[in-house]
mmCIF file of C-alpha atoms in Angstrom:
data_model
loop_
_atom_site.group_PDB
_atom_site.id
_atom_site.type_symbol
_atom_site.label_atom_id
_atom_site.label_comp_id
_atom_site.label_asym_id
_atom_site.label_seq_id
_atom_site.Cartn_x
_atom_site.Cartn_y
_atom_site.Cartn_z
ATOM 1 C CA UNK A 610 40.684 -382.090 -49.532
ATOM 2 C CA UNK A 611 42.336 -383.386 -52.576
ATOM 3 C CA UNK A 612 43.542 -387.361 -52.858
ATOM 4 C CA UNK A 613 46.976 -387.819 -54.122
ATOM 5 C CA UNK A 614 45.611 -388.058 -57.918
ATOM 6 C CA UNK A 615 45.097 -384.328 -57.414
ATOM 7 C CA UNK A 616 41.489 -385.049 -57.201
ATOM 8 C CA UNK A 617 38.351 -384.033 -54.903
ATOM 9 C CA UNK A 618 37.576 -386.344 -52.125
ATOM 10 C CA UNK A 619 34.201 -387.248 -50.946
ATOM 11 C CA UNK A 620 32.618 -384.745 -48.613
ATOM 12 C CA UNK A 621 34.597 -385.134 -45.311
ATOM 13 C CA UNK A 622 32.822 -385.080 -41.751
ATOM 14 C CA UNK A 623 33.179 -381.561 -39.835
ATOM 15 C CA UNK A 624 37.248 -382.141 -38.120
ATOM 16 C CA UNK A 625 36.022 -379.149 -35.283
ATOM 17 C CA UNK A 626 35.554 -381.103 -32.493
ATOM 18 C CA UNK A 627 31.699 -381.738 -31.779
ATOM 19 C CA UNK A 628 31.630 -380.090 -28.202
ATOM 20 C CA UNK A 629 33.147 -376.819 -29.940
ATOM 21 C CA UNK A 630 30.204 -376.372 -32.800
ATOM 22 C CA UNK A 631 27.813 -373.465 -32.500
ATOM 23 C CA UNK A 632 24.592 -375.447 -32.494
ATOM 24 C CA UNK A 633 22.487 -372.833 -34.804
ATOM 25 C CA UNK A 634 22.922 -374.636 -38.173
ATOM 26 C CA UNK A 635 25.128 -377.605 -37.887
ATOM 27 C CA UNK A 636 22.735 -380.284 -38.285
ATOM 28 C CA UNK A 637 21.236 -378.005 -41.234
ATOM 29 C CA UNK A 638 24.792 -378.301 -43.081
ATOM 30 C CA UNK A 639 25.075 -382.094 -42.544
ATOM 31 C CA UNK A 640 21.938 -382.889 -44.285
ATOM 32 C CA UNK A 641 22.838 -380.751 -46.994
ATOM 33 C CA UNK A 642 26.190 -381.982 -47.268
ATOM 34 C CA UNK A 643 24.523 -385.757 -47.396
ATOM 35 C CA UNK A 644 21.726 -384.636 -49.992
ATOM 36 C CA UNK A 645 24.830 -382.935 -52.080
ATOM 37 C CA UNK A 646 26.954 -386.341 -51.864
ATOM 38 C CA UNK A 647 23.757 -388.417 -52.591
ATOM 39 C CA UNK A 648 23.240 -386.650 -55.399
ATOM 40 C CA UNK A 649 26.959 -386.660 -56.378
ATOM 41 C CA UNK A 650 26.983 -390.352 -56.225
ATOM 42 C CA UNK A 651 23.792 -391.201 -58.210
ATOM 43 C CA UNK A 652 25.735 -389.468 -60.694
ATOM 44 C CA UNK A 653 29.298 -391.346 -60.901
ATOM 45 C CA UNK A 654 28.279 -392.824 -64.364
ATOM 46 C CA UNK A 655 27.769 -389.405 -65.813
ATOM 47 C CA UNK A 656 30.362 -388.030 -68.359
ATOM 48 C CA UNK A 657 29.777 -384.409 -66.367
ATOM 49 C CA UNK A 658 30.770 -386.251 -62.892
ATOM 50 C CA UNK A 659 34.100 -385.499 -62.235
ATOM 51 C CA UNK A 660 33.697 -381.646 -63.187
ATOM 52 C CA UNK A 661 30.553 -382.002 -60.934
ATOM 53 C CA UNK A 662 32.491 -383.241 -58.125
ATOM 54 C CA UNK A 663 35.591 -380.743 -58.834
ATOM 55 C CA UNK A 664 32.961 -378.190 -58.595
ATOM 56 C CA UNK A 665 31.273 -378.847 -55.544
ATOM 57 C CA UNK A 666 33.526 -380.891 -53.471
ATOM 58 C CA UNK A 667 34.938 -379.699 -50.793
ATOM 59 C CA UNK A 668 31.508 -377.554 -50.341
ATOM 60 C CA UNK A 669 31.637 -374.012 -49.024
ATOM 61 C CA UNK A 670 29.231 -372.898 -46.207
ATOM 62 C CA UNK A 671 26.266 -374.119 -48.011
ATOM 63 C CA UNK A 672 24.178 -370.979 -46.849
ATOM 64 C CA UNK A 673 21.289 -371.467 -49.453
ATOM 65 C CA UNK A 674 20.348 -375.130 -48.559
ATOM 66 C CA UNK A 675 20.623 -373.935 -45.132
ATOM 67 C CA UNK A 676 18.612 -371.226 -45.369
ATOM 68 C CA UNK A 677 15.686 -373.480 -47.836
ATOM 69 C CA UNK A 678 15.949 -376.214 -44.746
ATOM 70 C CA UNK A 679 16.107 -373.697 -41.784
ATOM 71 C CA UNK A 680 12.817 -371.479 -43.223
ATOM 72 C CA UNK A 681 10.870 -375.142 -43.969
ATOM 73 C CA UNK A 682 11.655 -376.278 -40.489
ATOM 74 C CA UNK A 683 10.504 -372.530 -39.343
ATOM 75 C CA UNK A 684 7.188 -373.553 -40.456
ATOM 76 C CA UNK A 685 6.651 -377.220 -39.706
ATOM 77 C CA UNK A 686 8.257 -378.550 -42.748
ATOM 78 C CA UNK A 687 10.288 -381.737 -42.777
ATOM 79 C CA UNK A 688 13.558 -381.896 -43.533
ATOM 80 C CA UNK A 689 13.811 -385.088 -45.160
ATOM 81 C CA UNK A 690 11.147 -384.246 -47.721
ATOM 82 C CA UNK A 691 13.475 -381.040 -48.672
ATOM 83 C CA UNK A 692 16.806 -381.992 -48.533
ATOM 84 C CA UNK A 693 17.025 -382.663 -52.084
ATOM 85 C CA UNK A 694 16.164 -379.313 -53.214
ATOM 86 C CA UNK A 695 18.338 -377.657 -50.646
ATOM 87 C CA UNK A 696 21.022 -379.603 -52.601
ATOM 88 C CA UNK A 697 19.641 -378.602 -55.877
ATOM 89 C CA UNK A 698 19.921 -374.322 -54.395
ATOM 90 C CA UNK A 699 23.720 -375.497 -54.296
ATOM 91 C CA UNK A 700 23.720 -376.712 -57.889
ATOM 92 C CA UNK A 701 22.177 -374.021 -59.195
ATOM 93 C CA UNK A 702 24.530 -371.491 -57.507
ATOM 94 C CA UNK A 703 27.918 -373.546 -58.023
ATOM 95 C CA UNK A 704 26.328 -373.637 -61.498
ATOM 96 C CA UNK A 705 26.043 -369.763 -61.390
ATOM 97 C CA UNK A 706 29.951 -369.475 -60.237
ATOM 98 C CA UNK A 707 31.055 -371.745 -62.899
ATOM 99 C CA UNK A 708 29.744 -369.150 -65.342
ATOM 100 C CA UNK A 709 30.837 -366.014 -63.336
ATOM 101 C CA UNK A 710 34.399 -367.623 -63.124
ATOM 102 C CA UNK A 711 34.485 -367.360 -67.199
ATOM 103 C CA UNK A 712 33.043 -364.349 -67.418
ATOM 104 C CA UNK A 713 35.588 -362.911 -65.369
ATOM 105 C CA UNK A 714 38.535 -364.505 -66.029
ATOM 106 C CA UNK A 715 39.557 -365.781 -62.807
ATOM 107 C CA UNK A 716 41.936 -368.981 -63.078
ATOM 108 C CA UNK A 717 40.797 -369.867 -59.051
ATOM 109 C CA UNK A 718 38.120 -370.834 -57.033
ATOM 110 C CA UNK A 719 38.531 -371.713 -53.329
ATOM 111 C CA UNK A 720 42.089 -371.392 -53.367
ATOM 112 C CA UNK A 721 42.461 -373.732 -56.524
ATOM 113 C CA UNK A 722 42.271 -373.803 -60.331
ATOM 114 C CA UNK A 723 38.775 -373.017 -61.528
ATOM 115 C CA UNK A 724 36.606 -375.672 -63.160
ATOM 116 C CA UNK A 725 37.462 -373.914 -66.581
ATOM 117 C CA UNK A 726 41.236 -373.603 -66.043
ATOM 118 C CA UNK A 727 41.007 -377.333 -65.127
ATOM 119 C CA UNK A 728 38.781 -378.920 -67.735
ATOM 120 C CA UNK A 729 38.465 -375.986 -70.454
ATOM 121 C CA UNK A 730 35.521 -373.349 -70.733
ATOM 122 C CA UNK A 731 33.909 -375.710 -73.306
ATOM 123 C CA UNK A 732 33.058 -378.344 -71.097
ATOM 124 C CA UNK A 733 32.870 -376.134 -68.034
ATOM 125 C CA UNK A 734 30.008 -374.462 -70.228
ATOM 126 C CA UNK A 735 28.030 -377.916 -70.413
ATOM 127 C CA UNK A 736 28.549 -378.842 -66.952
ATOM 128 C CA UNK A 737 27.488 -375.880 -65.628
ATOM 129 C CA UNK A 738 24.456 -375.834 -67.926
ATOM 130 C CA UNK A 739 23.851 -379.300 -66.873
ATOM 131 C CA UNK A 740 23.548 -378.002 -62.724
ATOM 132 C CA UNK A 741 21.222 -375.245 -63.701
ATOM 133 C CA UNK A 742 18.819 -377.941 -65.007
ATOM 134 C CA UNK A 743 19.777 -380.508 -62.019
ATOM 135 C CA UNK A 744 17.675 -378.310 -59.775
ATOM 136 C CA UNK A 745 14.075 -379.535 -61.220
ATOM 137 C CA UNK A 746 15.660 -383.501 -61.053
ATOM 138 C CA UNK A 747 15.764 -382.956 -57.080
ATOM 139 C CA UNK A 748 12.372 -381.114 -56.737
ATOM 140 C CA UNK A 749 10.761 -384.311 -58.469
ATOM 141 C CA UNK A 750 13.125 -386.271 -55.543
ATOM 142 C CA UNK A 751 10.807 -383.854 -53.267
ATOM 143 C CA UNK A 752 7.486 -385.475 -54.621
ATOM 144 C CA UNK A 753 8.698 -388.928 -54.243
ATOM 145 C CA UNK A 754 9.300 -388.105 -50.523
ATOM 146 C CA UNK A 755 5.480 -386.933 -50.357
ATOM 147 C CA UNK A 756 5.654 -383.262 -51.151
ATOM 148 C CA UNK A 757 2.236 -382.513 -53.349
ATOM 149 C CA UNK A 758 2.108 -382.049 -56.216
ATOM 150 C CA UNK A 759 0.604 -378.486 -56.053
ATOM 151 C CA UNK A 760 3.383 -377.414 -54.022
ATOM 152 C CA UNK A 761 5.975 -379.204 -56.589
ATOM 153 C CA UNK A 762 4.226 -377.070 -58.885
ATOM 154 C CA UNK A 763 4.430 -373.523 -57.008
ATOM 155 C CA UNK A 764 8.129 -374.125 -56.422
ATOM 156 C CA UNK A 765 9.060 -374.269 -59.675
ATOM 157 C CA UNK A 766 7.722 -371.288 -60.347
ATOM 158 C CA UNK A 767 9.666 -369.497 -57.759
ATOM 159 C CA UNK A 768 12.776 -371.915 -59.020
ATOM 160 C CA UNK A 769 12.655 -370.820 -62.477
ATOM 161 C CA UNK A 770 12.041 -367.020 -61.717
ATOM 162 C CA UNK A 771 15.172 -366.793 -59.745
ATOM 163 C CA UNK A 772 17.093 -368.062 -62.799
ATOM 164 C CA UNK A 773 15.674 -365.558 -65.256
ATOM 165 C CA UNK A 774 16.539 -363.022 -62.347
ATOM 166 C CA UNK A 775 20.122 -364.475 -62.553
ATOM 167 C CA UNK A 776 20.362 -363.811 -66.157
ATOM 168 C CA UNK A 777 18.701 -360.598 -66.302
ATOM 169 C CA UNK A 778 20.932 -359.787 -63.353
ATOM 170 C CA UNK A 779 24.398 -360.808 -64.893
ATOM 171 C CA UNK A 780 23.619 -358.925 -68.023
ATOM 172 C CA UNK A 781 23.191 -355.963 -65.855
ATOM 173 C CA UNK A 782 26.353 -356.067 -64.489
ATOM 174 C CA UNK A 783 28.120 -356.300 -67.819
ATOM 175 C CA UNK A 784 26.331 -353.278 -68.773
ATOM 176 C CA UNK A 785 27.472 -351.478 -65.548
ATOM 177 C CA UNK A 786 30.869 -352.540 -65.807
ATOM 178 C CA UNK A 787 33.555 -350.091 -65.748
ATOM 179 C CA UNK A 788 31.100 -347.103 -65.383
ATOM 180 C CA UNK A 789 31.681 -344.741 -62.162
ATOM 181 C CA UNK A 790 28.341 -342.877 -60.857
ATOM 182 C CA UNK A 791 27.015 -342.132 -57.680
ATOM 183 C CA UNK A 792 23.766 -343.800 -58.534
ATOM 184 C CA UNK A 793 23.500 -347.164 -55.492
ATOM 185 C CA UNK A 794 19.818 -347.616 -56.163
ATOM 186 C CA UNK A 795 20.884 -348.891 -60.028
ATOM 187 C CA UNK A 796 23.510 -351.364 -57.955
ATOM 188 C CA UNK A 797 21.177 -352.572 -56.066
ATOM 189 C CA UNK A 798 18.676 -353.391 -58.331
ATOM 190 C CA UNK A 799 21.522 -355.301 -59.834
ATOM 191 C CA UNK A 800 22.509 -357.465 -56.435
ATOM 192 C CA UNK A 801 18.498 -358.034 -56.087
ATOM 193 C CA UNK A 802 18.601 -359.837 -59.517
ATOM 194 C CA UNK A 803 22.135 -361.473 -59.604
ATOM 195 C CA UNK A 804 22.787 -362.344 -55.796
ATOM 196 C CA UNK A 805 20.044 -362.084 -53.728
ATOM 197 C CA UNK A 806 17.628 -363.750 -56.463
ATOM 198 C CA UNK A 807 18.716 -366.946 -55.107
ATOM 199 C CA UNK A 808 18.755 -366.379 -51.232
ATOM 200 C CA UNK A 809 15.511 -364.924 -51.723
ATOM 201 C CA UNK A 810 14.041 -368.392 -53.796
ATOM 202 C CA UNK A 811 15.741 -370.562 -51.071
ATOM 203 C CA UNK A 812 13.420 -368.783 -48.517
ATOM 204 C CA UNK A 813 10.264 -369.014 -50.521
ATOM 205 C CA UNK A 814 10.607 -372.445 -51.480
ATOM 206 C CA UNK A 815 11.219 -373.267 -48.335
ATOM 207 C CA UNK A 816 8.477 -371.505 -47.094
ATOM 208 C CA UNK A 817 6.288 -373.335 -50.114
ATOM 209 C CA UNK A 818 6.989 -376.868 -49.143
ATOM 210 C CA UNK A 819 5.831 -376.536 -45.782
ATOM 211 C CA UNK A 820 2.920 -375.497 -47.033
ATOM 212 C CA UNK A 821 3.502 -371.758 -45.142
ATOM 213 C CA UNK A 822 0.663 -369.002 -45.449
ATOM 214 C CA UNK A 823 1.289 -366.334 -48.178
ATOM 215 C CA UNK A 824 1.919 -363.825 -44.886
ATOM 216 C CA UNK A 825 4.582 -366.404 -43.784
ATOM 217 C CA UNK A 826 6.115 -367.155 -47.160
ATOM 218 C CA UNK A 827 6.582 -363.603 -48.106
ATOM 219 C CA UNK A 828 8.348 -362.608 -44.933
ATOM 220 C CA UNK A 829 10.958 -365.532 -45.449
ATOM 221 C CA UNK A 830 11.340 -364.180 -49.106
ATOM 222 C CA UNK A 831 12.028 -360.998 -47.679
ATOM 223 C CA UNK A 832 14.336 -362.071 -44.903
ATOM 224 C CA UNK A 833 16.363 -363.701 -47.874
ATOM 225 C CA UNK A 834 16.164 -361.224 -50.627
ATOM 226 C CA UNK A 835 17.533 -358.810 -47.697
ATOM 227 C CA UNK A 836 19.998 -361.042 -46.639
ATOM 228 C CA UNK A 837 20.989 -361.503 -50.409
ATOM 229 C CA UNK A 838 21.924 -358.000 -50.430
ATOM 230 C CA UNK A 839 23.731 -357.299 -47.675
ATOM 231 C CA UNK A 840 25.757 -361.188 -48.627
ATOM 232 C CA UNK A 841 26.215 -359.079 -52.139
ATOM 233 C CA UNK A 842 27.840 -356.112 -49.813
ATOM 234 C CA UNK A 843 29.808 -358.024 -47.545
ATOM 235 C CA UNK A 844 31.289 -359.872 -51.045
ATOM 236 C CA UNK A 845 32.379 -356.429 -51.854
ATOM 237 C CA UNK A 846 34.076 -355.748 -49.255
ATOM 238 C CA UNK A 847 36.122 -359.068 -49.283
ATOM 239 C CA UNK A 848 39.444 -357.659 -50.839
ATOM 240 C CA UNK A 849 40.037 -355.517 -48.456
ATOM 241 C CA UNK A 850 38.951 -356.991 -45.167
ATOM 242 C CA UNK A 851 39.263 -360.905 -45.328
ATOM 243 C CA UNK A 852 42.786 -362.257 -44.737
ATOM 244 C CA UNK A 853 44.943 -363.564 -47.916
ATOM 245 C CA UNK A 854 43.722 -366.468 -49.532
ATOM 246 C CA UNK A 855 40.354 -366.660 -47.927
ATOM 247 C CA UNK A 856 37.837 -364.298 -50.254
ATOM 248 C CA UNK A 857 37.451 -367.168 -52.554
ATOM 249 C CA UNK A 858 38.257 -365.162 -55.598
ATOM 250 C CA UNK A 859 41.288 -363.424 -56.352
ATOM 251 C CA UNK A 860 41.079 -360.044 -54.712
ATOM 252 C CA UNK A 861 41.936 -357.962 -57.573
ATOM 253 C CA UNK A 862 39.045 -359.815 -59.573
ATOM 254 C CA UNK A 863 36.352 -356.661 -59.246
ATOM 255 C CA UNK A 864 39.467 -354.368 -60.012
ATOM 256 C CA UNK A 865 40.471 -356.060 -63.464
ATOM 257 C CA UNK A 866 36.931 -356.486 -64.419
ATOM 258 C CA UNK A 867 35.721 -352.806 -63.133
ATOM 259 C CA UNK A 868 32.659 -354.468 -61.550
ATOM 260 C CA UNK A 869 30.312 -352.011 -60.170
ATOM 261 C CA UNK A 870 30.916 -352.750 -56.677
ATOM 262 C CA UNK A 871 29.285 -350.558 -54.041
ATOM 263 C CA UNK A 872 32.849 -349.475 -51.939
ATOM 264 C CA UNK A 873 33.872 -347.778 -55.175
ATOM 265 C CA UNK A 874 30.415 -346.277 -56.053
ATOM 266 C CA UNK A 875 30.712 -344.638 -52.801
ATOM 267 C CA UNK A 876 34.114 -343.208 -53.113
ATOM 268 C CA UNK A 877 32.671 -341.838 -56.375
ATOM 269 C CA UNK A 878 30.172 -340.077 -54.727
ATOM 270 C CA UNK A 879 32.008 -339.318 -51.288
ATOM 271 C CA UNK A 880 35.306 -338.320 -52.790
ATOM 272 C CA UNK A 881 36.603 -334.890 -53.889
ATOM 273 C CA UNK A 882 37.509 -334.333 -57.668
ATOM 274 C CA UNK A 883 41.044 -335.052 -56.846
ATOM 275 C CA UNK A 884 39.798 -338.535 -55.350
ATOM 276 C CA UNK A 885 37.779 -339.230 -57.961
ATOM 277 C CA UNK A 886 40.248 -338.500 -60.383
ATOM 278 C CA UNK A 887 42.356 -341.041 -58.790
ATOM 279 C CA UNK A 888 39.970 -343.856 -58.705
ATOM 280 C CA UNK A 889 39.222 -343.489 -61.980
ATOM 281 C CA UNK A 890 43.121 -343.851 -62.821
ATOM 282 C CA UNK A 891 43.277 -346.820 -60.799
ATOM 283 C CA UNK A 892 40.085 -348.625 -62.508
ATOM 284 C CA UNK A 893 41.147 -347.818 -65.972
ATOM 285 C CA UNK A 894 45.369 -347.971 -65.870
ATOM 286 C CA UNK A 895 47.781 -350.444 -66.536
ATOM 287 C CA UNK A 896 50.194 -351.689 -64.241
ATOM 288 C CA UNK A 897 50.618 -354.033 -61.095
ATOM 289 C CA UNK A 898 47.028 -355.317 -60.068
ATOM 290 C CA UNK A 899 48.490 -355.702 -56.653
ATOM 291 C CA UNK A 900 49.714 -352.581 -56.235
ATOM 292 C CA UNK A 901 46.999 -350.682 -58.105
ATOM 293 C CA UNK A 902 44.823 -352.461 -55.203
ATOM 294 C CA UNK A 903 46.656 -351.158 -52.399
ATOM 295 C CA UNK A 904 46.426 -347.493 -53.966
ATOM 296 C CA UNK A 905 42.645 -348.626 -54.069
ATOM 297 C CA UNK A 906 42.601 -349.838 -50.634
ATOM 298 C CA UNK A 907 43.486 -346.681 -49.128
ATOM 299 C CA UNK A 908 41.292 -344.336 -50.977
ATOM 300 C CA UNK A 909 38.274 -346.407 -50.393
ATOM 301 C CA UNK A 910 39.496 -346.279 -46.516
ATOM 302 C CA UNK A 911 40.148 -342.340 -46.728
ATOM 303 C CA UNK A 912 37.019 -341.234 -48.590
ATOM 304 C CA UNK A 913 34.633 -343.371 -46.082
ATOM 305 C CA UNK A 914 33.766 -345.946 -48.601
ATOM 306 C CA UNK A 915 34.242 -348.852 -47.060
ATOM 307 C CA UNK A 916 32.341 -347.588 -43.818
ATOM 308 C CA UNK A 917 29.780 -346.919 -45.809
ATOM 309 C CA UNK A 918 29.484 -349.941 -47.363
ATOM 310 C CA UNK A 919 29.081 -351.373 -44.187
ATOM 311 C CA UNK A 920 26.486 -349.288 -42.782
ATOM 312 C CA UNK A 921 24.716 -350.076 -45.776
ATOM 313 C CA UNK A 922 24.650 -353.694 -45.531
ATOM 314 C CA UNK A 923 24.107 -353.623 -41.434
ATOM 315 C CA UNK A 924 20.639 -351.848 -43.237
ATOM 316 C CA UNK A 925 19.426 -354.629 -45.221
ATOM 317 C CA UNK A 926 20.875 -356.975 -41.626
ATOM 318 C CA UNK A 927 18.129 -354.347 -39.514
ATOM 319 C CA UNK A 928 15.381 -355.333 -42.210
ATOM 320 C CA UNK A 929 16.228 -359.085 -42.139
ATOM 321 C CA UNK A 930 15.863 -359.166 -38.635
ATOM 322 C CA UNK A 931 12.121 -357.593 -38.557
ATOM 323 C CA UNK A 932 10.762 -359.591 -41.559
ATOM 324 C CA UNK A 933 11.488 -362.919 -39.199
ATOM 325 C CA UNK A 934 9.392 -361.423 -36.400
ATOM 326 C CA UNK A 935 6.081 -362.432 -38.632
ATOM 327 C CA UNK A 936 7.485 -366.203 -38.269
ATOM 328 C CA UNK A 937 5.971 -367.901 -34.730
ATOM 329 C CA UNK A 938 8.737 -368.221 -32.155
ATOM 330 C CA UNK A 939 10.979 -371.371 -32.412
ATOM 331 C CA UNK A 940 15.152 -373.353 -32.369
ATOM 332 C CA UNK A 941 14.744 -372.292 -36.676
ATOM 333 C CA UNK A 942 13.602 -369.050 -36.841
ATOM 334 C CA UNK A 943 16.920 -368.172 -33.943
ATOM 335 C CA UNK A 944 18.996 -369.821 -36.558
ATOM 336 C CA UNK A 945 17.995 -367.813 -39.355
ATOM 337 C CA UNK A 946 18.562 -364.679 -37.202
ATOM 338 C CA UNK A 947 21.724 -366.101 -35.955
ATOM 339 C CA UNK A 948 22.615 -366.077 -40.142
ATOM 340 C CA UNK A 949 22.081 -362.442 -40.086
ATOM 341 C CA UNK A 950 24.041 -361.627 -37.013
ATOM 342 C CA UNK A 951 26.983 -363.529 -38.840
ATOM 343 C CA UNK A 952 27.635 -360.704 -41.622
ATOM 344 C CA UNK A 953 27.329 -357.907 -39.311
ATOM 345 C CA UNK A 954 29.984 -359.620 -36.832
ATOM 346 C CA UNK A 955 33.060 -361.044 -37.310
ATOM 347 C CA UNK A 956 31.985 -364.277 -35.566
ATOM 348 C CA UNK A 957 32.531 -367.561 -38.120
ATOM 349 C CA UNK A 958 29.703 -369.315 -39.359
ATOM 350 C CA UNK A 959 30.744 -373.393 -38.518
#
């Protein structure tokens, strides 16, 4: 919600009614919405604070503090001594979109004007910078709530490899852009570095501050590098399956940038020469986005592709699902399955 300045206000309380909530990861998002606002606050003096705020407030779903709080709590962790690097996984990915947005070129976020259409791609830079480095302020937040240090230690580690991941990831998909082969095991390499990089270190870390055994640890890293992928997936499929308004993105986005996503690999592959023809006219010609996206629309639905896509992601879902059963039984480890059920249903996440 905006105030009547045109400006973000604080994080507002959940308006569906308590008695309606799905109980799997309410109380998850609360303390990550209080560690995000905490940290938000401690910050109001800061030059970067409004973009900060602009940025992050109102938050979206919050799935990777979730997920670092859910997979800690899986293993006996406490939430209170993690909450500030669940909001520092949020940080570091709204830091991520702030880039992506500039990369790309799109003017909205959320259904309003991107940080860099707001406050210029020169600051937006800096600020986003600044988020990617907020991350290690809120694990030393963690060792002033008692974590040790040697698990302090061994999450930075996993912290700073999913930002070179990132990186590596993002400069993957500019060297895939705009090329058409039937090659998915090159795209998702890519979605293992760029998306599921973070999912995956949310997990782990998790896992780490618990103090979970290695057999432990690396099932939750594979529960979220699998989930990553199959989020990655589900992302592609937004502009042709989520209502108007709601993708987060503008759907023509992938189309103008002739992103490698996996629907159109798979009409590449699927499709007949005429088909193929016709995608590639689509991806490379001028003309109406809207309309070109349509066009796009119904080939993807004609050649399979967006089937396919699917049955791809409900995959990685399958292999999410049996990494967890390594975790003992318990109210977390239902939630993080309850996480995976969400992208291969069309029941909302609250």
């Amino acid at each position: 919600m905006l105030d009547a300045q045109g400006n973000p206000e604080p994080f507002a309380p959940s308006r569906i009614p308590s008695e309606k909530r799905p109980l799997r990861v309410v109380e998850s998002r609360q303390t990550a919405r209080h560690s995000l606002e905490s940290w938000l606050d401690s910050r109001n003096e800061d030059s970067l604070a409004e973009q900060h705020r602009w940025a992050l407030a109102p938050p979206g779903k919050l799935l990777r503090p979730v997920l670092l709080l859910e997979s800690a709590l899986a293993l006996g962790g406490s939430a209170d001594q993690v909450a500030p690097l669940a909001a520092g996984f949020e940080l570091m990915h709204v830091g991520s979109l702030m880039h992506d947005d500039i990369i790309d070129g799109d003017e909205l976020r959320r259904g309003r004007a991107a940080n860099h259409s707001r406050y210029g791609v020169d600051r937006t830079v800096v600020a986003a910078d600044a988020l990617f480095f907020a991350v290690f302020q809120t694990l030393g937040e963690c060792r002033l709530r008692g974590v040790p240090d040697r698990l302090i230690t061994d999450v930075t580690a996993v912290v700073a490899e999913a930002g070179l991941d990132i990186t590596r990831g993002a400069t993957m998909e500019l060297d895939l852009s705009g090329v058409l082969h039937p090659d998915t095991g090159t795209y998702l390499e890519l979605v293992r570095l760029k998306t599921a990089a973070l999912l995956r270190a949310a997990c782990r870390s998790g896992g780490v501050l618990a103090d979970g055994s290695p057999e432990h640890v690396a099932a939750l890293a594979d529960f979220g590098e699998s989930l990553g992928v199959a989020f990655q997936i589900k992302d592609d499929l937004l502009p042709y399956t989520a209502p108007p308004g709601t993708a987060g993105k503008p759907p023509t986005s992938d189309l103008r940038n002739r992103r490698p996503a996996l629907p159109l690999l798979l009409a590449h592959r699927h499709g007949d020469d005429a088909q193929r023809a016709l995608l590639t006219e689509l991806l490379t010609g001028e003309g109406e986005e809207e309309l070109r996206q349509e066009r796009l629309h119904r080939l993807l639905e004609t050649t399979g592709a967006l089937k396919a896509a699917q049955d791809t992601a409900n995959r990685r879902l399958e292999r999410c699902r049996k990494a967890l059963e390594a975790l003992p039984h318990s109210p977390h480890r239902s939630r993080l399955a309850a996480l995976a059920d969400h992208f291969s249903s069309r029941e909302q996440i609250r």
